[in-house]
Short mmCIF file of C-alpha atoms in Angstrom, two decimals:
data_model
loop_
_atom_site.label_atom_id
_atom_site.label_comp_id
_atom_site.label_asym_id
_atom_site.label_seq_id
_atom_site.Cartn_x
_atom_site.Cartn_y
_atom_site.Cartn_z
CA UNK A 1 -9.06 20.97 -49.61
CA UNK A 2 -12.08 22.55 -48.38
CA UNK A 3 -11.09 22.29 -44.76
CA UNK A 4 -10.24 26.01 -44.22
CA UNK A 5 -13.45 27.08 -45.90
CA UNK A 6 -15.53 24.67 -44.09
CA UNK A 7 -13.99 25.64 -40.67
CA UNK A 8 -14.78 29.32 -41.28
CA UNK A 9 -18.32 28.40 -42.18
CA UNK A 10 -18.80 26.45 -39.00
CA UNK A 11 -17.24 29.07 -36.75
CA UNK A 12 -19.61 31.74 -38.36
CA UNK A 13 -22.43 29.42 -37.57
CA UNK A 14 -21.45 27.91 -34.30
CA UNK A 15 -18.69 30.25 -33.15
CA UNK A 16 -15.99 27.49 -32.64
CA UNK A 17 -14.53 24.29 -33.81
CA UNK A 18 -14.88 21.79 -31.12
CA UNK A 19 -12.14 19.65 -32.60
CA UNK A 20 -10.79 18.46 -35.84
CA UNK A 21 -9.99 14.73 -36.55
CA UNK A 22 -7.41 13.75 -39.38
CA UNK A 23 -8.57 10.05 -40.44
CA UNK A 24 -6.20 8.00 -42.30
CA UNK A 25 -8.36 6.80 -45.15
CA UNK A 26 -5.61 5.38 -47.48
CA UNK A 27 -2.49 4.26 -45.60
CA UNK A 28 -0.59 3.89 -48.84
CA UNK A 29 -1.63 7.47 -50.06
CA UNK A 30 -3.65 8.45 -53.21
CA UNK A 31 -0.96 9.58 -55.80
CA UNK A 32 -1.50 13.18 -57.18
CA UNK A 33 0.46 14.35 -60.05
CA UNK A 34 2.77 17.22 -58.93
CA UNK A 35 1.70 16.78 -55.39
CA UNK A 36 1.59 14.95 -52.18
CA UNK A 37 -0.06 11.42 -51.96
CA UNK A 38 -3.37 12.02 -50.13
CA UNK A 39 -3.64 9.62 -47.15
CA UNK A 40 -5.92 11.39 -44.88
CA UNK A 41 -9.15 13.59 -44.71
CA UNK A 42 -10.54 15.75 -41.91
CA UNK A 43 -13.80 15.44 -39.63
CA UNK A 44 -14.66 18.79 -37.98
CA UNK A 45 -16.80 18.75 -35.00
CA UNK A 46 -18.85 21.84 -33.53
CA UNK A 47 -21.72 22.14 -31.05
CA UNK A 48 -24.60 24.34 -30.44
CA UNK A 49 -24.23 24.33 -26.63
CA UNK A 50 -21.12 24.90 -24.45
CA UNK A 51 -22.07 22.15 -22.04
CA UNK A 52 -22.45 19.36 -24.62
CA UNK A 53 -19.50 16.87 -24.23
CA UNK A 54 -17.27 14.91 -26.35
CA UNK A 55 -18.33 11.34 -25.87
CA UNK A 56 -15.52 8.60 -25.33
CA UNK A 57 -14.94 5.66 -27.71
CA UNK A 58 -14.92 2.03 -26.85
CA UNK A 59 -11.56 0.38 -26.02
CA UNK A 60 -10.16 -1.94 -28.61
CA UNK A 61 -9.01 -5.32 -28.14
CA UNK A 62 -5.30 -4.47 -27.59
CA UNK A 63 -6.38 -1.92 -24.92
CA UNK A 64 -8.74 -4.26 -23.33
CA UNK A 65 -5.95 -6.92 -23.07
CA UNK A 66 -4.07 -4.74 -20.46
CA UNK A 67 -6.95 -5.77 -18.03
CA UNK A 68 -5.75 -9.13 -17.48
CA UNK A 69 -6.96 -9.64 -13.81
CA UNK A 70 -10.38 -10.01 -12.44
CA UNK A 71 -12.11 -9.88 -9.14
CA UNK A 72 -15.95 -9.53 -8.01
CA UNK A 73 -16.11 -5.88 -9.53
CA UNK A 74 -14.63 -6.78 -12.86
CA UNK A 75 -11.48 -6.73 -14.66
CA UNK A 76 -8.48 -4.55 -13.79
CA UNK A 77 -4.74 -4.28 -13.72
CA UNK A 78 -2.21 -3.05 -11.15
CA UNK A 79 -1.04 0.55 -11.64
CA UNK A 80 1.40 2.29 -9.61
CA UNK A 81 -0.37 4.79 -7.17
CA UNK A 82 2.37 7.26 -7.32
CA UNK A 83 1.87 9.84 -10.25
CA UNK A 84 4.43 9.90 -12.93
CA UNK A 85 5.09 12.45 -15.85
CA UNK A 86 4.15 16.05 -15.64
CA UNK A 87 2.68 17.65 -12.40
CA UNK A 88 3.95 14.78 -10.41
CA UNK A 89 5.88 16.74 -7.69
CA UNK A 90 4.67 17.67 -4.38
CA UNK A 91 4.97 21.47 -5.32
CA UNK A 92 2.73 20.68 -8.32
CA UNK A 93 -0.02 19.09 -6.49
CA UNK A 94 0.41 19.80 -2.69
CA UNK A 95 -2.86 18.30 -1.64
CA UNK A 96 -1.91 14.92 -3.15
CA UNK A 97 1.14 14.48 -1.02
CA UNK A 98 0.25 12.48 2.24
CA UNK A 99 0.97 9.25 3.93
CA UNK A 100 -0.58 6.03 3.60
CA UNK A 101 -0.37 3.78 6.78
CA UNK A 102 0.25 0.11 5.65
CA UNK A 103 -0.02 -2.89 8.09
CA UNK A 104 1.99 -5.51 6.50
CA UNK A 105 0.63 -8.35 8.68
CA UNK A 106 -2.92 -7.45 8.28
CA UNK A 107 -2.30 -6.30 4.67
CA UNK A 108 -4.54 -3.28 5.32
CA UNK A 109 -4.38 0.33 4.35
CA UNK A 110 -5.66 3.58 6.19
CA UNK A 111 -5.14 7.40 5.79
CA UNK A 112 -4.49 9.15 9.16
CA UNK A 113 -6.46 12.18 10.11
CA UNK A 114 -5.07 15.37 8.69
CA UNK A 115 -5.65 18.95 8.28
CA UNK A 116 -4.26 20.93 5.30
CA UNK A 117 -2.20 23.92 6.11
CA UNK A 118 -2.93 26.19 3.20
CA UNK A 119 0.13 28.75 4.20
CA UNK A 120 2.57 25.72 4.33
CA UNK A 121 0.82 24.10 1.57
CA UNK A 122 1.28 20.78 3.47
CA UNK A 123 -0.98 18.30 5.46
CA UNK A 124 -0.59 18.44 9.36
CA UNK A 125 -0.78 14.86 10.55
CA UNK A 126 -2.84 14.56 13.75
CA UNK A 127 -2.82 10.72 14.34
CA UNK A 128 0.10 8.76 15.33
CA UNK A 129 1.11 5.53 13.53
CA UNK A 130 0.03 2.27 15.14
CA UNK A 131 2.06 -0.75 16.15
CA UNK A 132 2.75 -2.91 12.94
CA UNK A 133 2.28 -0.09 10.48
CA UNK A 134 4.60 1.79 8.29
CA UNK A 135 4.04 5.11 6.74
CA UNK A 136 4.33 5.43 3.00
CA UNK A 137 4.79 8.55 1.01
CA UNK A 138 4.81 8.98 -2.72
CA UNK A 139 8.49 9.37 -2.92
CA UNK A 140 10.28 9.67 -6.31
CA UNK A 141 13.19 7.49 -7.50
CA UNK A 142 15.45 10.52 -6.92
CA UNK A 143 14.37 10.85 -3.41
CA UNK A 144 12.49 13.98 -4.02
CA UNK A 145 8.71 14.31 -2.94
CA UNK A 146 6.08 13.44 -5.52
CA UNK A 147 2.48 13.00 -5.19
CA UNK A 148 -0.41 10.18 -5.47
CA UNK A 149 -2.38 9.82 -8.68
CA UNK A 150 -5.52 9.65 -6.73
CA UNK A 151 -6.73 12.47 -4.36
CA UNK A 152 -7.52 12.08 -0.70
CA UNK A 153 -11.26 11.52 -0.84
CA UNK A 154 -11.11 9.40 -3.88
CA UNK A 155 -8.35 7.20 -2.21
CA UNK A 156 -10.18 6.76 1.06
CA UNK A 157 -12.89 5.09 -1.05
CA UNK A 158 -10.58 2.79 -2.66
CA UNK A 159 -8.32 1.60 0.20
CA UNK A 160 -9.29 -2.09 -0.52
CA UNK A 161 -8.24 -1.78 -3.94
CA UNK A 162 -4.45 -1.36 -3.15
CA UNK A 163 -1.50 -3.33 -2.63
CA UNK A 164 2.00 -2.67 -1.49
CA UNK A 165 5.43 -4.21 -2.77
CA UNK A 166 8.71 -3.85 -1.33
CA UNK A 167 11.60 -3.00 -3.82
CA UNK A 168 15.28 -3.92 -3.78
CA UNK A 169 16.01 -0.75 -2.05
CA UNK A 170 13.52 -1.89 0.89
CA UNK A 171 11.10 0.98 -0.21
CA UNK A 172 7.64 0.08 -0.56
CA UNK A 173 5.58 0.91 -3.86
CA UNK A 174 1.70 1.07 -3.56
CA UNK A 175 -0.35 -0.17 -6.50
CA UNK A 176 -4.18 0.38 -7.28
CA UNK A 177 -6.57 -1.65 -9.25
CA UNK A 178 -7.04 0.45 -12.55
CA UNK A 179 -10.35 -0.67 -14.01
CA UNK A 180 -11.65 0.18 -17.41
CA UNK A 181 -13.79 3.27 -17.30
CA UNK A 182 -16.75 4.16 -19.96
CA UNK A 183 -14.07 4.43 -22.84
CA UNK A 184 -11.10 6.27 -24.02
CA UNK A 185 -10.90 9.91 -25.03
CA UNK A 186 -10.85 10.41 -28.80
CA UNK A 187 -7.52 11.02 -30.37
CA UNK A 188 -7.09 13.92 -33.07
CA UNK A 189 -5.71 11.32 -35.17
CA UNK A 190 -7.65 8.25 -36.14
CA UNK A 191 -4.98 5.80 -37.92
CA UNK A 192 -6.41 2.46 -37.22
CA UNK A 193 -6.92 0.06 -40.12
CA UNK A 194 -10.80 -0.04 -39.60
CA UNK A 195 -10.70 3.74 -40.85
CA UNK A 196 -9.46 2.58 -44.46
CA UNK A 197 -11.68 3.75 -46.96
CA UNK A 198 -10.21 1.33 -49.39
CA UNK A 199 -11.03 -1.75 -47.39
CA UNK A 200 -14.07 -0.73 -45.31
CA UNK A 201 -15.55 1.58 -47.97
CA UNK A 202 -14.88 0.61 -51.56
CA UNK A 203 -14.53 -3.08 -50.87
CA UNK A 204 -17.59 -2.85 -48.87
CA UNK A 205 -19.66 -1.52 -51.65
CA UNK A 206 -18.17 -4.03 -54.03
CA UNK A 207 -19.40 -6.70 -51.97
CA UNK A 208 -22.91 -5.40 -52.23
CA UNK A 209 -23.19 -4.47 -55.61
CA UNK A 210 -20.61 -6.58 -57.40
CA UNK A 211 -17.38 -5.68 -58.97
CA UNK A 212 -18.59 -2.37 -60.77
CA UNK A 213 -17.91 0.86 -59.15
CA UNK A 214 -21.10 2.67 -58.15
CA UNK A 215 -19.89 5.23 -55.95
CA UNK A 216 -16.58 7.13 -55.99
CA UNK A 217 -14.55 7.74 -52.78
CA UNK A 218 -17.04 6.13 -50.25
CA UNK A 219 -15.98 6.45 -46.46
CA UNK A 220 -15.35 3.61 -44.06
CA UNK A 221 -18.31 2.56 -42.24
CA UNK A 222 -16.33 2.67 -39.01
CA UNK A 223 -15.27 6.05 -39.49
CA UNK A 224 -18.71 7.38 -39.77
CA UNK A 225 -19.92 5.16 -36.71
CA UNK A 226 -17.33 6.51 -34.48
CA UNK A 227 -17.86 10.11 -35.49
CA UNK A 228 -21.53 9.77 -34.65
CA UNK A 229 -20.61 8.05 -31.25
CA UNK A 230 -18.25 11.01 -30.47
CA UNK A 231 -21.25 13.31 -30.66
CA UNK A 232 -23.09 11.31 -28.18
CA UNK A 233 -25.98 10.51 -30.40
CA UNK A 234 -28.85 9.00 -28.46
CA UNK A 235 -30.59 5.69 -29.32
CA UNK A 236 -33.76 7.91 -30.43
CA UNK A 237 -31.84 10.53 -32.42
CA UNK A 238 -32.06 11.68 -36.00
CA UNK A 239 -28.93 11.97 -38.14
CA UNK A 240 -29.06 14.32 -40.92
CA UNK A 241 -26.59 14.04 -44.01
CA UNK A 242 -26.72 16.86 -46.24
CA UNK A 243 -25.01 14.78 -49.10
CA UNK A 244 -26.06 11.26 -49.33
CA UNK A 245 -23.35 9.91 -51.42
CA UNK A 246 -23.40 6.06 -51.06
CA UNK A 247 -25.40 6.28 -47.98
CA UNK A 248 -22.74 5.53 -45.29
CA UNK A 249 -24.42 7.53 -42.68
CA UNK A 250 -27.68 5.46 -42.95
CA UNK A 251 -25.65 2.38 -43.10
CA UNK A 252 -23.98 3.43 -39.82
CA UNK A 253 -27.13 4.25 -38.15
CA UNK A 254 -28.54 0.83 -39.00
CA UNK A 255 -25.45 -0.82 -37.68
CA UNK A 256 -25.61 1.22 -34.36
CA UNK A 257 -29.44 0.22 -34.00
CA UNK A 258 -28.55 -3.47 -34.64
CA UNK A 259 -25.92 -3.32 -31.86
CA UNK A 260 -27.99 -1.81 -29.14
CA UNK A 261 -31.52 -2.09 -30.22
CA UNK A 262 -31.84 1.51 -30.75
CA UNK A 263 -34.47 3.49 -32.79
CA UNK A 264 -32.38 6.12 -34.52
CA UNK A 265 -33.29 7.58 -37.80
CA UNK A 266 -31.41 9.18 -40.60
CA UNK A 267 -32.24 11.77 -43.35
#
């Protein structure tokens, strides 16, 4: 209920709210007489420097399960190189509409020499196709001009990560090896079961102290850990919590240090 007041305080101090996360703390809801059943709370983020970035979170088991194939560089899955969804037309990204030359016998790819005409917003091809090659453009299913997901420079560096497959209409689709990056960009809603304060807060304290209720409404240890990770907290940083409560922030710092042998401290 103090969400708006806290937001105004942070804006006065730091100038902006970097992000607001809704965390589902009780999936079944906490009944409130003559009101709504409370099932979430908010985490508000701000920063003192504009250049401070929001850090990514680790992929969960379900997300990692997509990367079923593996080569010498690590795990990956095949993703269509032609961009889909918004901004996927040639007129949206003209510099990402160009041909890829594919040699089916050698199973090799190359990009011809080209110059981009800013007036026409198109590439001028300056190299002929060679014997045994076919020219593949990012043509959409309706026959209109699309665009590639990767730009020219990035694609030139990843030609060995491509494959082409012929479709029933005899058109070729190009796929690239999509590999897991540093992590996933945090969503503005955290609804995973690990954020349940009942299971990973109250139940955790009962396990430590017995059945008696020592603290009211403790937070999920995982919610606090992920909040800290989003800030990009370094392995020798100090976390300050102005209201200790059940000590979940200290607990989270200890867990993080155990994971990566860090030397973070907490107040």
